[in-house]
Structure formats: C-alpha cells, structure tokens
JSON list of C-alpha atoms in Angstrom, two decimals:
[
{"chain": "A", "resi": 1, "resn": "UNK", "atom": "CA", "xyz": [100.69, 101.67, 73.47]},
{"chain": "A", "resi": 2, "resn": "UNK", "atom": "CA", "xyz": [98.71, 104.00, 71.20]},
{"chain": "A", "resi": 3, "resn": "UNK", "atom": "CA", "xyz": [96.89, 101.09, 69.61]},
{"chain": "A", "resi": 4, "resn": "UNK", "atom": "CA", "xyz": [95.66, 99.80, 72.99]},
{"chain": "A", "resi": 5, "resn": "UNK", "atom": "CA", "xyz": [92.38, 101.13, 74.38]},
{"chain": "A", "resi": 6, "resn": "UNK", "atom": "CA", "xyz": [90.24, 100.39, 77.47]},
{"chain": "A", "resi": 7, "resn": "UNK", "atom": "CA", "xyz": [87.86, 97.44, 77.11]},
{"chain": "A", "resi": 8, "resn": "UNK", "atom": "CA", "xyz": [85.05, 97.63, 79.49]},
{"chain": "A", "resi": 9, "resn": "UNK", "atom": "CA", "xyz": [83.56, 94.16, 78.80]},
{"chain": "A", "resi": 10, "resn": "UNK", "atom": "CA", "xyz": [86.85, 92.43, 79.43]},
{"chain": "A", "resi": 11, "resn": "UNK", "atom": "CA", "xyz": [87.45, 94.50, 82.62]},
{"chain": "A", "resi": 12, "resn": "UNK", "atom": "CA", "xyz": [84.10, 93.62, 84.02]},
{"chain": "A", "resi": 13, "resn": "UNK", "atom": "CA", "xyz": [84.48, 89.90, 82.98]},
{"chain": "A", "resi": 14, "resn": "UNK", "atom": "CA", "xyz": [87.96, 89.65, 84.35]},
{"chain": "A", "resi": 15, "resn": "UNK", "atom": "CA", "xyz": [87.90, 86.47, 86.64]},
{"chain": "A", "resi": 16, "resn": "UNK", "atom": "CA", "xyz": [88.69, 88.47, 89.86]},
{"chain": "A", "resi": 17, "resn": "UNK", "atom": "CA", "xyz": [85.99, 90.96, 89.00]},
{"chain": "A", "resi": 18, "resn": "UNK", "atom": "CA", "xyz": [83.50, 88.12, 88.57]},
{"chain": "A", "resi": 19, "resn": "UNK", "atom": "CA", "xyz": [84.54, 86.54, 91.93]},
{"chain": "A", "resi": 20, "resn": "UNK", "atom": "CA", "xyz": [84.63, 89.90, 93.76]},
{"chain": "A", "resi": 21, "resn": "UNK", "atom": "CA", "xyz": [82.19, 92.27, 92.00]},
{"chain": "A", "resi": 22, "resn": "UNK", "atom": "CA", "xyz": [82.60, 94.99, 94.68]},
{"chain": "A", "resi": 23, "resn": "UNK", "atom": "CA", "xyz": [86.08, 95.63, 93.43]},
{"chain": "A", "resi": 24, "resn": "UNK", "atom": "CA", "xyz": [84.58, 97.26, 90.29]},
{"chain": "A", "resi": 25, "resn": "UNK", "atom": "CA", "xyz": [84.15, 100.96, 90.50]},
{"chain": "A", "resi": 26, "resn": "UNK", "atom": "CA", "xyz": [83.74, 103.99, 88.23]},
{"chain": "A", "resi": 27, "resn": "UNK", "atom": "CA", "xyz": [87.13, 105.59, 87.50]},
{"chain": "A", "resi": 28, "resn": "UNK", "atom": "CA", "xyz": [85.81, 109.10, 88.12]},
{"chain": "A", "resi": 29, "resn": "UNK", "atom": "CA", "xyz": [84.78, 108.10, 91.60]},
{"chain": "A", "resi": 30, "resn": "UNK", "atom": "CA", "xyz": [88.29, 106.69, 92.41]},
{"chain": "A", "resi": 31, "resn": "UNK", "atom": "CA", "xyz": [90.03, 109.79, 90.94]},
{"chain": "A", "resi": 32, "resn": "UNK", "atom": "CA", "xyz": [87.94, 112.20, 92.90]},
{"chain": "A", "resi": 33, "resn": "UNK", "atom": "CA", "xyz": [88.24, 110.11, 96.09]},
{"chain": "A", "resi": 34, "resn": "UNK", "atom": "CA", "xyz": [92.01, 110.22, 95.78]},
{"chain": "A", "resi": 35, "resn": "UNK", "atom": "CA", "xyz": [92.09, 113.99, 95.19]},
{"chain": "A", "resi": 36, "resn": "UNK", "atom": "CA", "xyz": [92.45, 114.17, 91.39]},
{"chain": "A", "resi": 37, "resn": "UNK", "atom": "CA", "xyz": [90.31, 117.18, 90.87]},
{"chain": "A", "resi": 38, "resn": "UNK", "atom": "CA", "xyz": [91.61, 119.49, 88.14]},
{"chain": "A", "resi": 39, "resn": "UNK", "atom": "CA", "xyz": [92.17, 117.02, 85.33]},
{"chain": "A", "resi": 40, "resn": "UNK", "atom": "CA", "xyz": [89.70, 114.23, 86.15]},
{"chain": "A", "resi": 41, "resn": "UNK", "atom": "CA", "xyz": [86.73, 116.03, 84.55]},
{"chain": "A", "resi": 42, "resn": "UNK", "atom": "CA", "xyz": [87.39, 114.10, 81.27]},
{"chain": "A", "resi": 43, "resn": "UNK", "atom": "CA", "xyz": [86.07, 111.05, 83.07]},
{"chain": "A", "resi": 44, "resn": "UNK", "atom": "CA", "xyz": [82.93, 112.64, 84.44]},
{"chain": "A", "resi": 45, "resn": "UNK", "atom": "CA", "xyz": [79.68, 111.10, 83.18]},
{"chain": "A", "resi": 46, "resn": "UNK", "atom": "CA", "xyz": [81.57, 108.49, 81.03]},
{"chain": "A", "resi": 47, "resn": "UNK", "atom": "CA", "xyz": [80.67, 105.27, 82.93]},
{"chain": "A", "resi": 48, "resn": "UNK", "atom": "CA", "xyz": [84.16, 103.78, 82.82]},
{"chain": "A", "resi": 49, "resn": "UNK", "atom": "CA", "xyz": [84.29, 100.77, 85.08]},
{"chain": "A", "resi": 50, "resn": "UNK", "atom": "CA", "xyz": [87.74, 99.74, 86.41]},
{"chain": "A", "resi": 51, "resn": "UNK", "atom": "CA", "xyz": [89.09, 97.50, 89.17]},
{"chain": "A", "resi": 52, "resn": "UNK", "atom": "CA", "xyz": [89.78, 99.39, 92.35]},
{"chain": "A", "resi": 53, "resn": "UNK", "atom": "CA", "xyz": [93.19, 98.08, 93.33]},
{"chain": "A", "resi": 54, "resn": "UNK", "atom": "CA", "xyz": [92.76, 98.89, 96.98]},
{"chain": "A", "resi": 55, "resn": "UNK", "atom": "CA", "xyz": [89.55, 96.96, 97.17]},
{"chain": "A", "resi": 56, "resn": "UNK", "atom": "CA", "xyz": [91.09, 94.00, 95.31]},
{"chain": "A", "resi": 57, "resn": "UNK", "atom": "CA", "xyz": [94.01, 93.96, 97.79]},
{"chain": "A", "resi": 58, "resn": "UNK", "atom": "CA", "xyz": [91.50, 94.04, 100.65]},
{"chain": "A", "resi": 59, "resn": "UNK", "atom": "CA", "xyz": [89.65, 91.07, 99.21]},
{"chain": "A", "resi": 60, "resn": "UNK", "atom": "CA", "xyz": [92.77, 89.07, 98.49]},
{"chain": "A", "resi": 61, "resn": "UNK", "atom": "CA", "xyz": [94.29, 89.80, 101.89]},
{"chain": "A", "resi": 62, "resn": "UNK", "atom": "CA", "xyz": [91.05, 88.89, 103.69]},
{"chain": "A", "resi": 63, "resn": "UNK", "atom": "CA", "xyz": [90.68, 85.64, 101.80]},
{"chain": "A", "resi": 64, "resn": "UNK", "atom": "CA", "xyz": [94.36, 84.71, 102.31]},
{"chain": "A", "resi": 65, "resn": "UNK", "atom": "CA", "xyz": [94.17, 85.68, 106.01]},
{"chain": "A", "resi": 66, "resn": "UNK", "atom": "CA", "xyz": [97.12, 88.07, 105.75]},
{"chain": "A", "resi": 67, "resn": "UNK", "atom": "CA", "xyz": [97.65, 91.80, 106.47]},
{"chain": "A", "resi": 68, "resn": "UNK", "atom": "CA", "xyz": [96.79, 94.20, 103.69]},
{"chain": "A", "resi": 69, "resn": "UNK", "atom": "CA", "xyz": [99.66, 95.50, 101.62]},
{"chain": "A", "resi": 70, "resn": "UNK", "atom": "CA", "xyz": [99.95, 98.78, 99.69]},
{"chain": "A", "resi": 71, "resn": "UNK", "atom": "CA", "xyz": [98.51, 98.47, 96.26]},
{"chain": "A", "resi": 72, "resn": "UNK", "atom": "CA", "xyz": [98.16, 100.01, 92.89]},
{"chain": "A", "resi": 73, "resn": "UNK", "atom": "CA", "xyz": [95.00, 102.26, 92.69]},
{"chain": "A", "resi": 74, "resn": "UNK", "atom": "CA", "xyz": [93.51, 101.57, 89.26]},
{"chain": "A", "resi": 75, "resn": "UNK", "atom": "CA", "xyz": [93.53, 98.40, 87.10]},
{"chain": "A", "resi": 76, "resn": "UNK", "atom": "CA", "xyz": [91.80, 97.86, 83.78]},
{"chain": "A", "resi": 77, "resn": "UNK", "atom": "CA", "xyz": [92.11, 95.75, 80.60]},
{"chain": "A", "resi": 78, "resn": "UNK", "atom": "CA", "xyz": [93.35, 97.29, 77.46]},
{"chain": "A", "resi": 79, "resn": "UNK", "atom": "CA", "xyz": [93.01, 95.70, 74.00]},
{"chain": "A", "resi": 80, "resn": "UNK", "atom": "CA", "xyz": [94.97, 96.30, 70.83]},
{"chain": "A", "resi": 81, "resn": "UNK", "atom": "CA", "xyz": [92.55, 98.00, 68.38]},
{"chain": "A", "resi": 82, "resn": "UNK", "atom": "CA", "xyz": [94.59, 96.64, 65.39]},
{"chain": "A", "resi": 83, "resn": "UNK", "atom": "CA", "xyz": [95.14, 93.06, 66.56]},
{"chain": "A", "resi": 84, "resn": "UNK", "atom": "CA", "xyz": [92.00, 91.90, 68.37]},
{"chain": "A", "resi": 85, "resn": "UNK", "atom": "CA", "xyz": [92.51, 89.35, 71.14]},
{"chain": "A", "resi": 86, "resn": "UNK", "atom": "CA", "xyz": [95.81, 90.97, 72.15]},
{"chain": "A", "resi": 87, "resn": "UNK", "atom": "CA", "xyz": [95.06, 92.23, 75.72]},
{"chain": "A", "resi": 88, "resn": "UNK", "atom": "CA", "xyz": [97.02, 93.62, 78.60]},
{"chain": "A", "resi": 89, "resn": "UNK", "atom": "CA", "xyz": [96.37, 94.70, 82.14]},
{"chain": "A", "resi": 90, "resn": "UNK", "atom": "CA", "xyz": [97.03, 98.34, 82.77]},
{"chain": "A", "resi": 91, "resn": "UNK", "atom": "CA", "xyz": [98.13, 99.53, 86.22]},
{"chain": "A", "resi": 92, "resn": "UNK", "atom": "CA", "xyz": [97.74, 103.17, 87.31]},
{"chain": "A", "resi": 93, "resn": "UNK", "atom": "CA", "xyz": [98.98, 104.72, 90.53]},
{"chain": "A", "resi": 94, "resn": "UNK", "atom": "CA", "xyz": [97.40, 107.95, 91.90]},
{"chain": "A", "resi": 95, "resn": "UNK", "atom": "CA", "xyz": [99.51, 110.64, 93.50]},
{"chain": "A", "resi": 96, "resn": "UNK", "atom": "CA", "xyz": [97.15, 113.56, 93.15]},
{"chain": "A", "resi": 97, "resn": "UNK", "atom": "CA", "xyz": [97.62, 114.68, 96.73]},
{"chain": "A", "resi": 98, "resn": "UNK", "atom": "CA", "xyz": [101.37, 114.65, 96.39]},
{"chain": "A", "resi": 99, "resn": "UNK", "atom": "CA", "xyz": [102.93, 118.08, 96.76]},
{"chain": "A", "resi": 100, "resn": "UNK", "atom": "CA", "xyz": [106.33, 117.18, 98.02]},
{"chain": "A", "resi": 101, "resn": "UNK", "atom": "CA", "xyz": [108.17, 114.59, 95.91]},
{"chain": "A", "resi": 102, "resn": "UNK", "atom": "CA", "xyz": [110.38, 113.28, 98.62]},
{"chain": "A", "resi": 103, "resn": "UNK", "atom": "CA", "xyz": [107.20, 111.59, 99.89]},
{"chain": "A", "resi": 104, "resn": "UNK", "atom": "CA", "xyz": [107.04, 109.53, 96.68]},
{"chain": "A", "resi": 105, "resn": "UNK", "atom": "CA", "xyz": [109.39, 107.01, 98.19]},
{"chain": "A", "resi": 106, "resn": "UNK", "atom": "CA", "xyz": [111.78, 105.12, 96.03]},
{"chain": "A", "resi": 107, "resn": "UNK", "atom": "CA", "xyz": [111.79, 102.68, 93.14]},
{"chain": "A", "resi": 108, "resn": "UNK", "atom": "CA", "xyz": [111.23, 99.81, 95.55]},
{"chain": "A", "resi": 109, "resn": "UNK", "atom": "CA", "xyz": [107.89, 101.14, 96.81]},
{"chain": "A", "resi": 110, "resn": "UNK", "atom": "CA", "xyz": [106.46, 101.48, 93.28]},
{"chain": "A", "resi": 111, "resn": "UNK", "atom": "CA", "xyz": [107.85, 98.18, 92.11]},
{"chain": "A", "resi": 112, "resn": "UNK", "atom": "CA", "xyz": [106.46, 96.47, 95.30]},
{"chain": "A", "resi": 113, "resn": "UNK", "atom": "CA", "xyz": [102.96, 97.79, 94.45]},
{"chain": "A", "resi": 114, "resn": "UNK", "atom": "CA", "xyz": [103.36, 96.55, 90.93]},
{"chain": "A", "resi": 115, "resn": "UNK", "atom": "CA", "xyz": [104.49, 93.12, 92.05]},
{"chain": "A", "resi": 116, "resn": "UNK", "atom": "CA", "xyz": [101.67, 92.91, 94.60]},
{"chain": "A", "resi": 117, "resn": "UNK", "atom": "CA", "xyz": [99.08, 93.76, 91.98]},
{"chain": "A", "resi": 118, "resn": "UNK", "atom": "CA", "xyz": [100.47, 91.30, 89.53]},
{"chain": "A", "resi": 119, "resn": "UNK", "atom": "CA", "xyz": [100.49, 88.58, 92.22]},
{"chain": "A", "resi": 120, "resn": "UNK", "atom": "CA", "xyz": [96.89, 89.34, 93.09]},
{"chain": "A", "resi": 121, "resn": "UNK", "atom": "CA", "xyz": [95.81, 89.36, 89.45]},
{"chain": "A", "resi": 122, "resn": "UNK", "atom": "CA", "xyz": [97.37, 86.01, 88.73]},
{"chain": "A", "resi": 123, "resn": "UNK", "atom": "CA", "xyz": [98.36, 84.79, 85.24]},
{"chain": "A", "resi": 124, "resn": "UNK", "atom": "CA", "xyz": [95.09, 85.41, 83.37]},
{"chain": "A", "resi": 125, "resn": "UNK", "atom": "CA", "xyz": [96.26, 88.33, 81.29]},
{"chain": "A", "resi": 126, "resn": "UNK", "atom": "CA", "xyz": [99.86, 89.76, 80.98]},
{"chain": "A", "resi": 127, "resn": "UNK", "atom": "CA", "xyz": [100.50, 93.22, 82.50]},
{"chain": "A", "resi": 128, "resn": "UNK", "atom": "CA", "xyz": [101.69, 96.15, 80.41]},
{"chain": "A", "resi": 129, "resn": "UNK", "atom": "CA", "xyz": [105.33, 97.08, 81.11]},
{"chain": "A", "resi": 130, "resn": "UNK", "atom": "CA", "xyz": [104.48, 100.77, 81.26]},
{"chain": "A", "resi": 131, "resn": "UNK", "atom": "CA", "xyz": [102.89, 101.94, 84.41]},
{"chain": "A", "resi": 132, "resn": "UNK", "atom": "CA", "xyz": [101.28, 105.38, 84.89]},
{"chain": "A", "resi": 133, "resn": "UNK", "atom": "CA", "xyz": [101.52, 107.63, 87.87]},
{"chain": "A", "resi": 134, "resn": "UNK", "atom": "CA", "xyz": [98.74, 110.38, 87.84]},
{"chain": "A", "resi": 135, "resn": "UNK", "atom": "CA", "xyz": [99.69, 113.75, 89.31]},
{"chain": "A", "resi": 136, "resn": "UNK", "atom": "CA", "xyz": [97.63, 116.93, 89.51]},
{"chain": "A", "resi": 137, "resn": "UNK", "atom": "CA", "xyz": [98.21, 119.33, 86.60]},
{"chain": "A", "resi": 138, "resn": "UNK", "atom": "CA", "xyz": [100.22, 121.97, 88.50]},
{"chain": "A", "resi": 139, "resn": "UNK", "atom": "CA", "xyz": [102.71, 119.34, 89.84]},
{"chain": "A", "resi": 140, "resn": "UNK", "atom": "CA", "xyz": [103.23, 117.26, 86.70]},
{"chain": "A", "resi": 141, "resn": "UNK", "atom": "CA", "xyz": [106.49, 118.92, 85.51]},
{"chain": "A", "resi": 142, "resn": "UNK", "atom": "CA", "xyz": [108.02, 118.78, 88.94]},
{"chain": "A", "resi": 143, "resn": "UNK", "atom": "CA", "xyz": [106.97, 115.08, 89.23]},
{"chain": "A", "resi": 144, "resn": "UNK", "atom": "CA", "xyz": [108.59, 114.25, 85.85]},
{"chain": "A", "resi": 145, "resn": "UNK", "atom": "CA", "xyz": [111.79, 116.02, 86.81]},
{"chain": "A", "resi": 146, "resn": "UNK", "atom": "CA", "xyz": [111.87, 114.28, 90.22]},
{"chain": "A", "resi": 147, "resn": "UNK", "atom": "CA", "xyz": [111.33, 110.80, 88.71]},
{"chain": "A", "resi": 148, "resn": "UNK", "atom": "CA", "xyz": [113.90, 111.37, 86.05]},
{"chain": "A", "resi": 149, "resn": "UNK", "atom": "CA", "xyz": [116.56, 112.90, 88.35]},
{"chain": "A", "resi": 150, "resn": "UNK", "atom": "CA", "xyz": [115.95, 110.76, 91.45]},
{"chain": "A", "resi": 151, "resn": "UNK", "atom": "CA", "xyz": [114.98, 107.47, 89.86]},
{"chain": "A", "resi": 152, "resn": "UNK", "atom": "CA", "xyz": [116.10, 107.28, 86.24]},
{"chain": "A", "resi": 153, "resn": "UNK", "atom": "CA", "xyz": [115.21, 103.57, 86.13]},
{"chain": "A", "resi": 154, "resn": "UNK", "atom": "CA", "xyz": [111.56, 104.46, 87.07]},
{"chain": "A", "resi": 155, "resn": "UNK", "atom": "CA", "xyz": [111.43, 106.83, 84.14]},
{"chain": "A", "resi": 156, "resn": "UNK", "atom": "CA", "xyz": [111.52, 103.89, 81.64]},
{"chain": "A", "resi": 157, "resn": "UNK", "atom": "CA", "xyz": [108.70, 101.96, 83.28]},
{"chain": "A", "resi": 158, "resn": "UNK", "atom": "CA", "xyz": [106.70, 104.49, 85.20]},
{"chain": "A", "resi": 159, "resn": "UNK", "atom": "CA", "xyz": [105.35, 107.58, 83.34]},
{"chain": "A", "resi": 160, "resn": "UNK", "atom": "CA", "xyz": [104.18, 110.68, 85.22]},
{"chain": "A", "resi": 161, "resn": "UNK", "atom": "CA", "xyz": [101.07, 111.99, 83.51]},
{"chain": "A", "resi": 162, "resn": "UNK", "atom": "CA", "xyz": [97.88, 113.99, 84.16]},
{"chain": "A", "resi": 163, "resn": "UNK", "atom": "CA", "xyz": [94.47, 112.33, 84.43]},
{"chain": "A", "resi": 164, "resn": "UNK", "atom": "CA", "xyz": [93.44, 114.08, 81.21]},
{"chain": "A", "resi": 165, "resn": "UNK", "atom": "CA", "xyz": [96.39, 112.39, 79.42]},
{"chain": "A", "resi": 166, "resn": "UNK", "atom": "CA", "xyz": [95.34, 108.91, 80.76]},
{"chain": "A", "resi": 167, "resn": "UNK", "atom": "CA", "xyz": [91.89, 109.62, 79.33]},
{"chain": "A", "resi": 168, "resn": "UNK", "atom": "CA", "xyz": [93.42, 110.56, 75.95]},
{"chain": "A", "resi": 169, "resn": "UNK", "atom": "CA", "xyz": [95.60, 107.48, 75.92]},
{"chain": "A", "resi": 170, "resn": "UNK", "atom": "CA", "xyz": [93.07, 104.78, 76.70]},
{"chain": "A", "resi": 171, "resn": "UNK", "atom": "CA", "xyz": [89.59, 106.11, 76.84]},
{"chain": "A", "resi": 172, "resn": "UNK", "atom": "CA", "xyz": [89.09, 108.63, 74.02]}
]
C-alpha cells in the first residue's frame, strides 16, 4: 500500500459526495470528535477532506427509509502514485476512546461495518482489502496484542495503528 496516497480531488468528486455534499468533512475534525487527541495533531491545519462514514450511513438510511446501522468512521480515495488511474477506497475505523479491549466486539462487528460501508459506496471504486483501526498512542500495543490473540483473522485484514501512522501512510 506504500505507493497509494490520498487523493483529495477524487474523494470530493466521488459520486456519493457529489450527491450528499454534507458527508464531506475535515479529517482532523472527525478525529478530535471521536477522541483521537494525542496523535491526531499531524492532521491539524492540513485541509484533508474525507467522507464521514457516519454521515454517509445517515443519508443512505434516510433515503432508503431504513434504520441506521453501525458504520465505518472515515472513508477516502487513495491513488497509486506509480500507476495513475489505479484507485481504491480506504476505510478507517476509529477506536480512540477504547480503553478495554473486550468492548471491541468480535470479527463479525468489524466485518459488518465494512460490508455496510461497501454496500453504501456501491461499485464505483474497489475497496482496499486492508482496513485500519486507529487507537490512541498509549493503547496501540495492547490493541495489537488483543487483535492478534483474540481475532487472528482480523490481523490479516485489520491493522491497529496510531493516527500519526495513518498520516504517514497516506497523507505525507
């Protein structure tokens, strides 16, 4: 994934973002709203616009006349810097307020959120098969151990990282 980087233009022009412009939000705002304080400063004053997954789910459920489901928190388009036109959707879950890992739930809850997001996003752009879960700095090692020990299958698809690492992966 190291060749893939955030593409603001493609994120803003994503068909759902065009149809529901209120789902676009600054990533720093989402991170701080969700309690990601210590490592989210890399995003401060960077004007990184992403799709707020909760707002997207709200719009889709309202339009479909159904109840709102749990959803992935952050969605954005990444583009291969070596092979232009190769794009993917990146999904990011925020667990910055998580201090006890039993509350993380099981593999099913994460995969349901991913399936829900993919269903909402449609078939416009394929989704990356690696999903990131953001934890606060002082809990990251515990989170990684918990995911690996309790849910080894999650460890191959879901990567526990800090917000700063997300910045370095896609926005630096």
